[in-house]
Short mmCIF file of C-alpha atoms in Angstrom, two decimals:
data_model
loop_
_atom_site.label_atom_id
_atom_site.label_comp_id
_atom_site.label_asym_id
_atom_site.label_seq_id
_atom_site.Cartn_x
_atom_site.Cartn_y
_atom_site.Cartn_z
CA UNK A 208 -3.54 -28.36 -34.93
CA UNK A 209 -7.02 -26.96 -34.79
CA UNK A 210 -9.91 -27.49 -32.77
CA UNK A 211 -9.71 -30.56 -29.99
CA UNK A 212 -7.09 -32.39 -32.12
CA UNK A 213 -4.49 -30.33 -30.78
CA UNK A 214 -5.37 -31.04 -27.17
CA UNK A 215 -5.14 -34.87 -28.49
CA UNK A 216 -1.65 -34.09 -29.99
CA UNK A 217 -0.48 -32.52 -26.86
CA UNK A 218 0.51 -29.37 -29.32
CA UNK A 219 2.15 -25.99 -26.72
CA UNK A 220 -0.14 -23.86 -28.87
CA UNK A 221 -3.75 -25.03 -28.40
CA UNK A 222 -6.15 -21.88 -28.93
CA UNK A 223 -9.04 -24.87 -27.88
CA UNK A 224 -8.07 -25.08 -24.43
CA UNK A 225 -8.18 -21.08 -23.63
CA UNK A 226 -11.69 -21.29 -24.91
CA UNK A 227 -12.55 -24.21 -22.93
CA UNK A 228 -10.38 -23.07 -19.59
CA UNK A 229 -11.34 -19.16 -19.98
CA UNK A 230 -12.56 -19.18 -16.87
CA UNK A 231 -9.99 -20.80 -14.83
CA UNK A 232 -7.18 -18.80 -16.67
CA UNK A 233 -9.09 -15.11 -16.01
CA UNK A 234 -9.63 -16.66 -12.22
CA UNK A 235 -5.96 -17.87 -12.16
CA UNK A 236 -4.70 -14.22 -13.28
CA UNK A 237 -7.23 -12.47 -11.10
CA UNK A 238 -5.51 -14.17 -8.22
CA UNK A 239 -2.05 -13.69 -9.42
CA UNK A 240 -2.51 -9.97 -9.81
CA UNK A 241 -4.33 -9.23 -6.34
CA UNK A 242 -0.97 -11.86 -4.28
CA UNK A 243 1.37 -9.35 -6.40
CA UNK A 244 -0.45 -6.06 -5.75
CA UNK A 245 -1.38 -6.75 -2.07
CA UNK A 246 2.62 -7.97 -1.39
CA UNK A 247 4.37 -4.76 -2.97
CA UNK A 248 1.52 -2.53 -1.36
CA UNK A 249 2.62 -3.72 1.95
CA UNK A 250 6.36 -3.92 1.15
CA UNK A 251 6.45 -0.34 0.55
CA UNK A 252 4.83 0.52 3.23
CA UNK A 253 7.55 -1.86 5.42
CA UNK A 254 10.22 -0.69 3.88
CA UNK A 255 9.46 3.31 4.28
CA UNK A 256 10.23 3.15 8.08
CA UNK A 257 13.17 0.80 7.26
CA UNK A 258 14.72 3.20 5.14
CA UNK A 259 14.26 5.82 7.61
CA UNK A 260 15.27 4.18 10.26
CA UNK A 261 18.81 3.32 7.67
CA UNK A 262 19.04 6.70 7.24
CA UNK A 263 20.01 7.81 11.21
CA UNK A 264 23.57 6.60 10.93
CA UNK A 265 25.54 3.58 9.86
CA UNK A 266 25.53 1.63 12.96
CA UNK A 267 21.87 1.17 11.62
CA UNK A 268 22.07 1.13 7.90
CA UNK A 269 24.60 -1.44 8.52
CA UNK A 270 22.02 -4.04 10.07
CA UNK A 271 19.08 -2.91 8.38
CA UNK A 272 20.90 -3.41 4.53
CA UNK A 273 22.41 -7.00 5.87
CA UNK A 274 18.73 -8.06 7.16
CA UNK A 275 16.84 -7.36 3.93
CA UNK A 276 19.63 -8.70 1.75
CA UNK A 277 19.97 -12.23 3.88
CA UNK A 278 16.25 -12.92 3.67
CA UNK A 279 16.09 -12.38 -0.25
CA UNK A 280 19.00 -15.04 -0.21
CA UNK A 281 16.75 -17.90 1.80
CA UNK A 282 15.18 -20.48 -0.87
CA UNK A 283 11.57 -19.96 -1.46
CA UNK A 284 11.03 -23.12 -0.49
CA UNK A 285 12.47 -22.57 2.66
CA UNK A 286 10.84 -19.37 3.68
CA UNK A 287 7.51 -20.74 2.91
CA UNK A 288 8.14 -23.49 5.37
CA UNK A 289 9.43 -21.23 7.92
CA UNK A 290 6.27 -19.25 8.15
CA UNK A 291 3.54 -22.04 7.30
CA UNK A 292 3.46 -22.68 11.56
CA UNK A 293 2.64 -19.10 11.77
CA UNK A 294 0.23 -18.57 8.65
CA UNK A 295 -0.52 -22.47 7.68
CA UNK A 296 -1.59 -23.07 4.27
CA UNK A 297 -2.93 -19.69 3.24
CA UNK A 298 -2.50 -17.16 1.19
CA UNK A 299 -0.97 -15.05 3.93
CA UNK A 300 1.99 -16.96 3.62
CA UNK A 301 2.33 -16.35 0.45
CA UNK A 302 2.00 -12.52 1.10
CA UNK A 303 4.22 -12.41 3.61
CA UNK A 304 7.14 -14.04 2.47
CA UNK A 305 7.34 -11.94 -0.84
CA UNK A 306 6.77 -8.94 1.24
CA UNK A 307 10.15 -10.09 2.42
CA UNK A 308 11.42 -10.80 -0.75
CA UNK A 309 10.53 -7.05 -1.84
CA UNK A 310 12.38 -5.48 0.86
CA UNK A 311 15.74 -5.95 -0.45
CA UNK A 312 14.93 -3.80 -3.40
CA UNK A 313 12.56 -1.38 -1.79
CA UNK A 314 14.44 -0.47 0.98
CA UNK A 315 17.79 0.40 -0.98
CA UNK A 316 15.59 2.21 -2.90
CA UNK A 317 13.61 4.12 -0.67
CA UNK A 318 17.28 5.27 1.27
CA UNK A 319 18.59 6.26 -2.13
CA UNK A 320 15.65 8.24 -2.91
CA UNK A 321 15.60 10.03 0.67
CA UNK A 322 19.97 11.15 0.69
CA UNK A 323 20.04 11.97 -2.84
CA UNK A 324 17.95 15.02 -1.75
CA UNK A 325 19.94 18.00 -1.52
CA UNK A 326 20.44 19.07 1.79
CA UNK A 327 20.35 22.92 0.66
CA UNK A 328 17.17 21.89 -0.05
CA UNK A 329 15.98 20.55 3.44
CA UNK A 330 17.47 23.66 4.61
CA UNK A 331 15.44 25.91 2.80
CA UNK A 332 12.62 23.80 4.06
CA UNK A 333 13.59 24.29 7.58
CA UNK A 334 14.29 27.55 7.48
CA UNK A 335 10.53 28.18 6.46
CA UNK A 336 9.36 26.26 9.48
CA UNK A 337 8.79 22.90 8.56
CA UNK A 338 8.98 20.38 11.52
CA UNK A 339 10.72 16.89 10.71
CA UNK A 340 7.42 15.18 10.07
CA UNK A 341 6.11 18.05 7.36
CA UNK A 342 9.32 17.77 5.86
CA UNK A 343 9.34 14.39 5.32
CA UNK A 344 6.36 13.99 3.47
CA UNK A 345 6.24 17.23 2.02
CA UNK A 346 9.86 17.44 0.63
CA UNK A 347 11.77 14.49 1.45
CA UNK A 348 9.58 11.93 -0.04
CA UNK A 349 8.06 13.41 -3.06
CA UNK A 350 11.84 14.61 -4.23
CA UNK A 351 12.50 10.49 -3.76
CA UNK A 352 10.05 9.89 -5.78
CA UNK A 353 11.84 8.30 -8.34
CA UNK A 354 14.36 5.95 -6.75
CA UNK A 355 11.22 4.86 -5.11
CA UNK A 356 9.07 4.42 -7.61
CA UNK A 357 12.03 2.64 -9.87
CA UNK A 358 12.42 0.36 -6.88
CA UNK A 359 8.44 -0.32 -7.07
CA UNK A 360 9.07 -1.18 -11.07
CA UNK A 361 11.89 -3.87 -10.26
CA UNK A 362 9.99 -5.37 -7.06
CA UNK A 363 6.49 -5.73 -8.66
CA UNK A 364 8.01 -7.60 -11.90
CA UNK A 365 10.00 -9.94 -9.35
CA UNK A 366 7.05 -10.69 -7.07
CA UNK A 367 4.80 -11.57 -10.08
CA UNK A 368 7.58 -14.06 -11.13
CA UNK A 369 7.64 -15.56 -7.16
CA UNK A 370 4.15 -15.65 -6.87
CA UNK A 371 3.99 -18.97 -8.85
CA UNK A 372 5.94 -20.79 -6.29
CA UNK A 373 3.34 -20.25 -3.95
CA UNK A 374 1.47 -22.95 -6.01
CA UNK A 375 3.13 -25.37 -3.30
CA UNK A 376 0.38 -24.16 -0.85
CA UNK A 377 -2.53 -23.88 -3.16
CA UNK A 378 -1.97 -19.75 -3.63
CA UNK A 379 -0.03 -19.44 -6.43
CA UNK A 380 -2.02 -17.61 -9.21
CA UNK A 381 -1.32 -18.81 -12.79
CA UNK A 382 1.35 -21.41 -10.88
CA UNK A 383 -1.59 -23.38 -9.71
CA UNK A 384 -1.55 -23.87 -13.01
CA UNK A 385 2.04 -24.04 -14.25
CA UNK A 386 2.88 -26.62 -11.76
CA UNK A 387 0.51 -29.42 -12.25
CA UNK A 388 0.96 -29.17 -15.73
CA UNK A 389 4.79 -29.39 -15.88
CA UNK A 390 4.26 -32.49 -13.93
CA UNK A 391 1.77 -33.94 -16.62
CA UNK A 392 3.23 -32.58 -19.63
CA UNK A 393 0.66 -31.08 -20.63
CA UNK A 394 1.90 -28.45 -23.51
CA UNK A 395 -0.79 -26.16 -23.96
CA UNK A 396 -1.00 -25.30 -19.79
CA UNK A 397 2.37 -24.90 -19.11
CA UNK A 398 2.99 -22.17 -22.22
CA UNK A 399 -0.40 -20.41 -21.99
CA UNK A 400 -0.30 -20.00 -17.89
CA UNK A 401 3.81 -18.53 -18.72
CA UNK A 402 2.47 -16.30 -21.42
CA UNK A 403 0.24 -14.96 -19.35
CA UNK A 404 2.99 -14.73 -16.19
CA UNK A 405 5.21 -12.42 -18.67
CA UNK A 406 2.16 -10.57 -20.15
CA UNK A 407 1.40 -9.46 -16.56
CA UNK A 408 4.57 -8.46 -15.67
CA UNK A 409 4.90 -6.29 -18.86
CA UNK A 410 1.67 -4.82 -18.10
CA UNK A 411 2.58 -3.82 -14.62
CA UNK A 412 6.03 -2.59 -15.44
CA UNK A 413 4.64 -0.73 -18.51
CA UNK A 414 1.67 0.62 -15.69
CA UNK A 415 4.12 1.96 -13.03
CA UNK A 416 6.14 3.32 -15.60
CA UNK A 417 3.43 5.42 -16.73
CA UNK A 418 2.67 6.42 -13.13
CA UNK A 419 6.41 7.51 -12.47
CA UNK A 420 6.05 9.58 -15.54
CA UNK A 421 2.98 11.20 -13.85
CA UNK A 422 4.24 11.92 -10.59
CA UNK A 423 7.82 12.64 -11.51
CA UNK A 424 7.37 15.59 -14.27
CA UNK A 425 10.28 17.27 -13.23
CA UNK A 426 12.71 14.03 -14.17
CA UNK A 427 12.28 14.92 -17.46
CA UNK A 428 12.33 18.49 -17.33
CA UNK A 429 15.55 18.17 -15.90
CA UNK A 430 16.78 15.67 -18.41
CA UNK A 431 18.56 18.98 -20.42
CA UNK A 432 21.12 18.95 -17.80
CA UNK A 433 19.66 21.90 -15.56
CA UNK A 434 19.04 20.63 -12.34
CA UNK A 435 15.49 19.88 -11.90
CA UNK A 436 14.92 20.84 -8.48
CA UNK A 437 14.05 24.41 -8.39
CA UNK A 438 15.82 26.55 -5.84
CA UNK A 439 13.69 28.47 -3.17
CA UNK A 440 13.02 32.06 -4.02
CA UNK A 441 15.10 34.56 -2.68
CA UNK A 442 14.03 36.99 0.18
CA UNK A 443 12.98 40.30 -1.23
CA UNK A 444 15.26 42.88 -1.16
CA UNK A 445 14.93 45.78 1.40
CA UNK A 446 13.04 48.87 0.46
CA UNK A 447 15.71 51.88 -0.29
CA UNK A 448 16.24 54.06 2.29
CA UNK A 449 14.27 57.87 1.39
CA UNK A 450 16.96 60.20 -0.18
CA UNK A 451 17.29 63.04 2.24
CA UNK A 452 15.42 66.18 1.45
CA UNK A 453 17.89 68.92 0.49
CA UNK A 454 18.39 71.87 2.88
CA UNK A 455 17.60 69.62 6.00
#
């Protein structure tokens, strides 16, 4: 139905109630995309030293992998209540328990990246003079690039669907909206606010994907079957010796 009739019907698609709620949609959405962005921001940089920490041996990978995958299995609703004594009903907690949730997939992702470099590689670099920390973010970490930044694909699309449970404290982005609505029936709400949940998560997906194809050129000029990691240059060869002069 058209117009306000279709709010009357109770119709799912009622273009008269984005008109009329523009403004608490767009402020709904605004808040949905700065919970997401500000929890995989922080995730990554958590899960960075986890992975390197992983990485020394597996009496610590061991621990570190069984920690991150444990607290993605804890309910939602139970994490939230585990940290609302510490954060209380704000939109810290929300933040912080999906940076949990993200470090399942970020760390894995991150200690892929870093021992799928070649270690010829590393060698080269240390052979030129380059200390542990120099290497790391010179070599190690831009070469992981793109297990990283695949991991940052998968955990921003999750965390945008998790952020509208944290409607149960008020924080919740478009599930502020989802939530009462479902409860109320009321059509046009609960399809509009779950458009707009997938819409964003296509757009960021489609967004880092665009980025990984930015920072990551040599992916694809790889993709031929060459490797794609160039090799360091050779040493120059030595000067030939001076023939001897004849007669001397």
């Amino acid at each position: 139905m058209a117009g306000a009739n279709c709010l009357v019907a109770n119709d799912w698609i009622c273009w008269d109630y984005v008109t009329s709620r523009s403004q608490e949609l767009t402020d709904a959405t605004l808040e949905h995309i700065w919970i997401t962005a500000v929890s995989v921001l922080i995730g990554i940089a958590v899960s960075v030293p986890l992975a390197l920490l992983a990485r020394r041996g597996r009496h610590w990978a061991a621990p570190v992998l069984a920690f991150t995958t444990l607290l993605y299995t804890v309910p939602s609703l139970a994490m939230f209540s585990l940290l609302l004594p510490v954060f209380g009903l704000s939109a810290a907690l929300v933040v912080t328990g999906l940076v949990l949730y993200s470090l399942t997939i970020l760390v894995r992702n991150v200690l892929a990246g870093l021992e799928a470099v070649p270690e010829d590689v590393r060698e080269a670099a240390r052979g030129m003079g380059y200390g542990p920390v120099r290497l790391l973010w010179q070599v190690e970490l831009p070469l992981a690039l793109p297990a990283l930044l695949a991991g940052v694909r998968i955990a921003t699309v999750s965390t945008v669907a998790l952020t509208t449970v944290g409607s149960i404290v008020g924080k919740g982005g478009l599930g502020n909206l989802i939530a009462p609505a479902v409860n109320s029936s009321f059509r046009a709400q609960v399809l509009t606010a779950s458009v707009l949940c997938v819409l964003l998560a296509l757009a960021a997906d489609l967004l880092l994907l665009g980025l990984q194809r930015l920072l990551t050129p040599w992916t694809r000029a790889g993709a031929g079957g060459r490797s794609a990691i160039p090799a360091p240059a050779p040493a120059p060869a030595p000067a030939p010796a001076p023939a001897p002069m004849k007669g001397a």
